[in-house]
């Protein structure tokens, strides 16, 4: 199964129209112009494979066709797989090298940078695009999310509000506002934005999954499960909804259901992209697997799952705390002390009674 591009890029795919060709580059020869128009129509209809075929035909005849490089980069991005992200970036950069005025090539390149966690580079591309053409809502909306990623949720809210003033139908702006509100610890406001966004015809799996997680925290379990199922129905490859479901089942002491969901999210042999985002998600899923095994009393499997989670993300104090308790029960005092010490160094307190048992 192809490895999928992370959440931010998938959501951003709902943001932008397919880049228009007119007025962005000098006129191409008639035959190439027809092929470019065909590529444009294929991409607009969601046929990335046909778009790639047409663009490569144009580039074989004219390697300096900036719009062909741009559309080819968009088509790679639309495939949604990690395997072609480098190709997408290279084509979009080539398009801009040939024609710096290609506005939408700059937008899509910014989205690639977001996927790679290069937020300063994404910010630079979006700000340059807004200098070229001020108040384009797609640029404002995505810039708001980049500012949030860079630690400024207040600026993100301001940019999202400006986006909605220009285009009230820009559903992703509500989603990004919700994320900013969450960063500001304003859960009620985040829920309102998400509840509004899922009523749109442009709802994405991420919107369902984020709202489901908030419902889970408020013990609105039935509603949360329904939203997770809707997210999975839209895209079975996305791990976020599976994670929320596993947490939901563990919260209800339904360990077997939690384990089943984790197996669906992480089947044997599934490749996980080597990115910080996906490693954190995999670690989160392994923590839920460990919690389910621990609740069932199967310590060996719980220790294995928790240990794999720490291999991916060693700075999880709560996981060290659970391992300390598990090793204590198995009579391995050395490892219990090791993990309890690590937990406390990471700021996770150990209950006084348990701590006394470990360090006696």
Coordinates of C-alpha atoms in Angstrom, one line a residue:
X1 CA 0.0 0.0 0.0
X2 CA 1.5 3.4 -0.9
X3 CA 2.6 5.5 2.1
X4 CA 0.3 8.6 2.4
X5 CA 1.2 12.2 2.8
X6 CA 0.5 13.7 6.2
X7 CA -2.7 15.4 7.4
X8 CA -1.8 19.0 6.6
X9 CA -1.3 18.4 2.9
X10 CA -4.4 16.2 2.6
X11 CA -6.5 19.0 4.1
X12 CA -4.8 21.6 1.9
X13 CA -5.7 19.6 -1.2
X14 CA -9.3 20.7 -0.5
X15 CA -8.2 24.3 -0.4
X16 CA -7.0 25.2 -3.8
X17 CA -8.5 25.1 -7.2
X18 CA -6.5 23.4 -9.9
X19 CA -4.0 26.1 -11.1
X20 CA -5.5 28.0 -14.0
X21 CA -3.3 28.1 -17.1
X22 CA -4.4 31.4 -18.6
X23 CA -2.2 34.4 -18.1
X24 CA 0.5 32.7 -16.1
X25 CA 3.0 31.9 -18.9
X26 CA 3.8 32.8 -22.5
X27 CA 1.7 31.1 -25.0
X28 CA 2.7 27.5 -25.9
X29 CA 2.6 26.1 -29.4
X30 CA -0.8 24.9 -30.4
X31 CA -0.2 21.2 -30.0
X32 CA 1.4 21.7 -26.6
X33 CA -1.4 24.1 -25.6
X34 CA -3.9 21.4 -26.3
X35 CA -2.0 18.8 -24.3
X36 CA -1.7 21.3 -21.4
X37 CA -5.4 21.9 -21.5
X38 CA -6.0 18.2 -21.5
X39 CA -3.7 17.8 -18.5
X40 CA -5.5 20.5 -16.7
X41 CA -8.9 18.9 -17.3
X42 CA -7.6 15.5 -16.2
X43 CA -6.3 16.9 -13.0
X44 CA -9.5 18.9 -12.3
X45 CA -11.3 15.6 -12.7
X46 CA -9.0 13.8 -10.2
X47 CA -7.1 11.7 -12.9
X48 CA -3.5 12.3 -11.8
X49 CA -2.2 9.4 -13.9
X50 CA -3.5 10.9 -17.1
X51 CA -2.2 14.3 -16.1
X52 CA 1.2 12.9 -15.6
X53 CA 1.1 11.3 -19.0
X54 CA 0.1 14.5 -20.8
X55 CA 2.6 16.7 -18.9
X56 CA 5.5 14.3 -19.7
X57 CA 4.6 14.4 -23.4
X58 CA 4.7 18.2 -23.3
X59 CA 8.1 18.2 -21.5
X60 CA 9.6 15.7 -23.9
X61 CA 9.0 18.3 -26.6
X62 CA 9.7 21.4 -24.5
X63 CA 11.6 20.8 -21.3
X64 CA 11.2 24.5 -20.4
X65 CA 7.4 24.5 -20.3
X66 CA 6.8 26.1 -16.9
X67 CA 3.0 25.2 -16.8
X68 CA 3.8 21.6 -17.6
X69 CA 6.2 21.4 -14.7
X70 CA 3.6 23.0 -12.5
X71 CA 0.8 20.7 -13.5
X72 CA 3.1 17.7 -13.2
X73 CA 4.1 18.8 -9.6
X74 CA 0.4 19.2 -8.8
X75 CA -0.4 15.7 -10.2
X76 CA 2.3 14.1 -8.1
X77 CA 1.0 15.9 -5.0
X78 CA -2.6 14.8 -5.8
X79 CA -1.5 11.2 -5.7
X80 CA -1.1 11.6 -2.0
X81 CA 1.8 9.3 -1.5
X82 CA 5.1 9.9 0.3
X83 CA 7.0 8.2 -2.6
X84 CA 6.4 11.1 -5.0
X85 CA 6.7 14.1 -2.7
X86 CA 10.3 14.7 -3.8
X87 CA 9.3 14.6 -7.5
X88 CA 6.5 17.0 -6.8
X89 CA 8.8 19.5 -5.0
X90 CA 11.3 19.3 -7.9
X91 CA 8.7 19.9 -10.6
X92 CA 7.2 22.9 -8.7
X93 CA 10.6 24.4 -8.1
X94 CA 11.5 24.0 -11.7
X95 CA 8.3 25.7 -12.7
X96 CA 9.1 28.7 -10.5
X97 CA 12.7 28.8 -11.8
X98 CA 11.4 29.1 -15.3
X99 CA 8.5 31.5 -14.4
X100 CA 8.6 33.1 -10.9
X101 CA 5.1 34.6 -11.5
X102 CA 3.4 31.2 -11.4
X103 CA 1.2 31.9 -8.4
X104 CA -0.2 28.4 -7.9
X105 CA 3.1 26.7 -8.3
X106 CA 4.2 28.8 -5.3
X107 CA 1.1 27.7 -3.3
X108 CA 1.6 24.0 -4.0
X109 CA 5.4 24.3 -3.2
X110 CA 4.4 25.8 0.2
X111 CA 2.2 22.8 0.8
X112 CA 5.1 20.4 0.1
X113 CA 7.2 22.3 2.6
X114 CA 4.4 22.0 5.2
X115 CA 4.4 18.2 4.6
X116 CA 8.1 18.1 5.2
X117 CA 7.8 20.2 8.4
X118 CA 9.7 23.1 6.7
X119 CA 7.4 25.8 8.0
X120 CA 9.7 28.8 7.6
X121 CA 10.1 27.9 3.9
X122 CA 6.4 27.5 3.5
X123 CA 5.8 30.8 5.1
X124 CA 8.2 32.5 2.7
X125 CA 6.5 31.1 -0.3
X126 CA 3.0 32.0 0.9
X127 CA 4.1 35.6 1.9
X128 CA 5.8 36.1 -1.5
X129 CA 2.6 34.9 -3.2
X130 CA 0.5 37.4 -1.2
X131 CA 2.9 40.2 -2.2
X132 CA 2.3 39.1 -5.8
X133 CA -1.5 39.0 -5.4
X134 CA -2.8 40.3 -2.1
X135 CA -5.8 38.7 -0.2
X136 CA -6.0 35.4 -2.1
X137 CA -8.0 33.4 0.5
X138 CA -6.2 30.1 -0.2
X139 CA -2.9 31.7 0.6
X140 CA -4.2 33.5 3.7
X141 CA -5.8 30.3 5.0
X142 CA -2.7 28.2 4.6
X143 CA -0.4 30.9 6.0
X144 CA -2.6 31.0 9.1
X145 CA -1.9 27.3 9.7
X146 CA 1.8 27.8 9.1
X147 CA 1.8 30.6 11.6
X148 CA 0.2 28.3 14.1
X149 CA 2.8 25.6 13.4
X150 CA 5.4 28.2 14.1
X151 CA 3.9 28.9 17.6
X152 CA 1.6 31.9 16.9
X153 CA -2.1 30.7 17.2
X154 CA -3.4 34.3 17.6
X155 CA -2.0 35.2 14.2
X156 CA -3.5 32.0 12.8
X157 CA -6.9 33.0 14.1
X158 CA -6.6 36.5 12.6
X159 CA -5.6 35.1 9.2
X160 CA -8.4 32.5 9.2
X161 CA -11.0 35.2 10.1
X162 CA -9.7 37.4 7.2
X163 CA -10.0 34.4 4.9
X164 CA -13.6 33.9 5.8
X165 CA -14.4 37.6 5.3
X166 CA -13.1 37.2 1.8
X167 CA -14.7 33.8 1.1
X168 CA -17.2 32.6 3.7
X169 CA -17.3 29.2 2.0
X170 CA -13.7 28.4 2.8
X171 CA -14.4 25.4 5.1
X172 CA -10.8 24.6 5.9
X173 CA -10.4 28.0 7.6
X174 CA -12.9 26.8 10.3
X175 CA -10.8 23.7 10.8
X176 CA -7.6 25.7 11.1
X177 CA -9.3 28.1 13.5
X178 CA -10.3 25.1 15.6
X179 CA -6.7 24.0 15.8
X180 CA -5.6 27.5 16.8
X181 CA -8.3 27.5 19.6
X182 CA -7.0 24.2 20.8
X183 CA -3.5 25.6 21.1
X184 CA -5.0 28.5 23.1
X185 CA -6.8 26.0 25.4
X186 CA -10.2 27.2 24.2
X187 CA -11.9 23.8 23.6
X188 CA -15.5 25.1 23.5
X189 CA -14.6 27.5 20.6
X190 CA -12.8 24.7 18.8
X191 CA -15.8 22.4 19.0
X192 CA -18.0 25.1 17.6
X193 CA -15.7 25.6 14.6
X194 CA -15.4 21.9 14.0
X195 CA -19.2 21.3 14.3
X196 CA -19.7 24.0 11.7
X197 CA -17.0 22.6 9.4
X198 CA -18.4 19.0 9.3
X199 CA -21.8 20.3 8.0
X200 CA -20.0 21.5 4.9
X201 CA -20.0 19.5 1.6
X202 CA -16.2 19.8 1.7
X203 CA -15.7 17.9 5.0
X204 CA -12.4 16.0 5.3
X205 CA -11.4 13.0 7.5
X206 CA -9.3 15.3 9.6
X207 CA -12.3 17.4 10.6
X208 CA -14.2 14.3 11.8
X209 CA -11.2 12.9 13.6
X210 CA -10.4 16.1 15.5
X211 CA -14.0 16.6 16.6
X212 CA -14.3 12.9 17.6
X213 CA -11.2 13.3 19.8
X214 CA -12.7 16.3 21.6
X215 CA -16.0 14.4 22.1
X216 CA -14.0 11.5 23.5
X217 CA -12.4 13.7 26.1
X218 CA -15.9 14.9 27.1
X219 CA -17.1 11.2 27.3
X220 CA -19.5 11.7 24.4
X221 CA -18.5 8.2 23.3
X222 CA -21.3 7.3 20.9
X223 CA -21.0 10.6 19.0
X224 CA -17.2 10.2 18.9
X225 CA -17.4 6.7 17.5
X226 CA -19.8 7.7 14.8
X227 CA -17.5 10.5 13.7
X228 CA -14.5 8.1 13.6
X229 CA -16.4 5.7 11.4
X230 CA -17.3 8.6 9.0
X231 CA -13.6 9.6 8.9
X232 CA -12.5 6.0 8.1
X233 CA -15.2 5.7 5.4
X234 CA -13.8 8.8 3.7
X235 CA -10.2 7.5 3.8
X236 CA -9.3 4.1 5.2
X237 CA -5.5 5.0 5.0
X238 CA -5.6 7.8 7.5
X239 CA -4.4 6.7 11.0
X240 CA -5.9 9.5 13.0
X241 CA -9.4 8.2 13.3
X242 CA -8.1 4.7 14.2
X243 CA -6.1 6.3 17.0
X244 CA -9.1 8.1 18.4
X245 CA -11.2 4.9 18.2
X246 CA -8.5 3.0 20.1
X247 CA -8.5 5.7 22.8
X248 CA -12.2 5.6 22.9
X249 CA -12.4 1.9 23.4
X250 CA -9.7 1.9 26.1
X251 CA -11.6 4.6 27.9
X252 CA -14.6 2.3 28.0
X253 CA -12.5 -0.7 29.1
X254 CA -13.1 -2.4 25.7
X255 CA -9.6 -3.7 25.4
X256 CA -10.3 -6.3 22.6
X257 CA -11.9 -3.7 20.4
X258 CA -9.0 -1.3 21.0
X259 CA -6.5 -4.0 20.0
X260 CA -8.5 -4.8 16.9
X261 CA -8.5 -1.2 15.8
X262 CA -4.7 -0.9 16.4
X263 CA -4.2 -4.0 14.2
X264 CA -6.2 -2.4 11.5
X265 CA -4.2 0.8 11.7
X266 CA -0.8 -1.0 11.9
X267 CA -1.2 -4.3 10.0
X268 CA 1.9 -6.5 9.8
X269 CA 4.2 -5.4 7.1
X270 CA 2.7 -1.9 6.8
X271 CA 5.4 0.7 6.0
X272 CA 5.3 3.8 8.1
X273 CA 6.8 7.0 6.6
X274 CA 10.0 8.1 8.3
X275 CA 8.7 11.5 9.4
X276 CA 8.3 13.0 12.8
X277 CA 4.5 13.3 12.3
X278 CA 4.0 9.6 11.4
X279 CA 6.4 8.3 14.0
X280 CA 4.4 10.2 16.7
X281 CA 1.2 8.7 15.4
X282 CA 2.6 5.2 15.4
X283 CA 3.9 5.7 18.9
X284 CA 0.5 6.9 20.0
X285 CA -1.1 3.8 18.5
X286 CA 1.4 1.6 20.3
X287 CA 0.7 3.3 23.6
X288 CA -3.0 2.4 23.1
X289 CA -2.0 -1.1 22.3
X290 CA 0.1 -1.3 25.4
X291 CA -2.8 0.1 27.5
X292 CA -5.2 -2.5 26.2
X293 CA -2.8 -5.4 26.9
X294 CA -2.1 -4.0 30.3
X295 CA -5.8 -3.8 31.1
X296 CA -6.2 -7.4 30.0
X297 CA -3.3 -8.4 32.3
X298 CA -1.0 -9.6 29.5
X299 CA 2.2 -7.9 30.8
X300 CA 4.6 -9.3 28.2
X301 CA 2.7 -7.9 25.3
X302 CA 2.1 -4.6 27.1
X303 CA 5.8 -4.2 27.8
X304 CA 6.6 -4.9 24.2
X305 CA 4.1 -2.3 22.9
X306 CA 5.2 0.3 25.3
X307 CA 8.9 -0.3 24.5
X308 CA 8.3 0.0 20.8
X309 CA 6.5 3.3 21.5
X310 CA 9.6 4.6 23.3
X311 CA 11.8 3.5 20.5
X312 CA 9.9 5.9 18.3
X313 CA 9.5 8.6 20.9
X314 CA 11.7 8.2 24.0
X315 CA 10.4 11.4 25.8
X316 CA 7.1 9.9 26.9
X317 CA 7.1 10.1 30.7
X318 CA 3.7 8.5 31.1
X319 CA 4.9 5.4 29.1
X320 CA 8.0 5.2 31.3
X321 CA 5.7 5.3 34.4
X322 CA 3.6 2.4 33.0
X323 CA 6.7 0.3 32.3
X324 CA 8.0 1.0 35.8
X325 CA 4.8 -0.5 37.3
X326 CA 4.8 -3.4 34.9
X327 CA 8.4 -4.3 35.7
X328 CA 7.8 -3.9 39.4
X329 CA 5.0 -6.5 39.2
X330 CA 7.3 -8.8 37.3
X331 CA 10.0 -8.5 40.0
X332 CA 12.5 -6.7 37.8
X333 CA 13.4 -3.9 40.2
X334 CA 16.3 -2.6 38.2
X335 CA 14.2 -1.9 35.2
X336 CA 11.4 -0.5 37.3
X337 CA 13.8 2.0 38.9
X338 CA 15.2 2.8 35.4
X339 CA 11.8 3.7 34.0
X340 CA 10.6 5.5 37.1
X341 CA 13.6 7.7 37.1
X342 CA 13.1 8.5 33.4
X343 CA 9.5 9.3 34.1
X344 CA 10.3 11.8 36.8
X345 CA 13.1 13.4 34.8
X346 CA 10.5 14.0 32.1
X347 CA 8.1 15.6 34.6
X348 CA 5.7 12.7 35.1
X349 CA 5.1 12.1 38.8
X350 CA 5.0 8.6 40.3
X351 CA 2.2 8.0 42.8
X352 CA 3.7 8.0 46.4
X353 CA 2.7 4.4 47.1
X354 CA 4.1 3.1 43.8
X355 CA 7.2 5.1 44.2
X356 CA 7.9 3.8 47.6
X357 CA 7.6 0.2 46.3
X358 CA 9.9 0.9 43.4
X359 CA 12.6 2.7 45.4
X360 CA 12.5 0.8 48.7

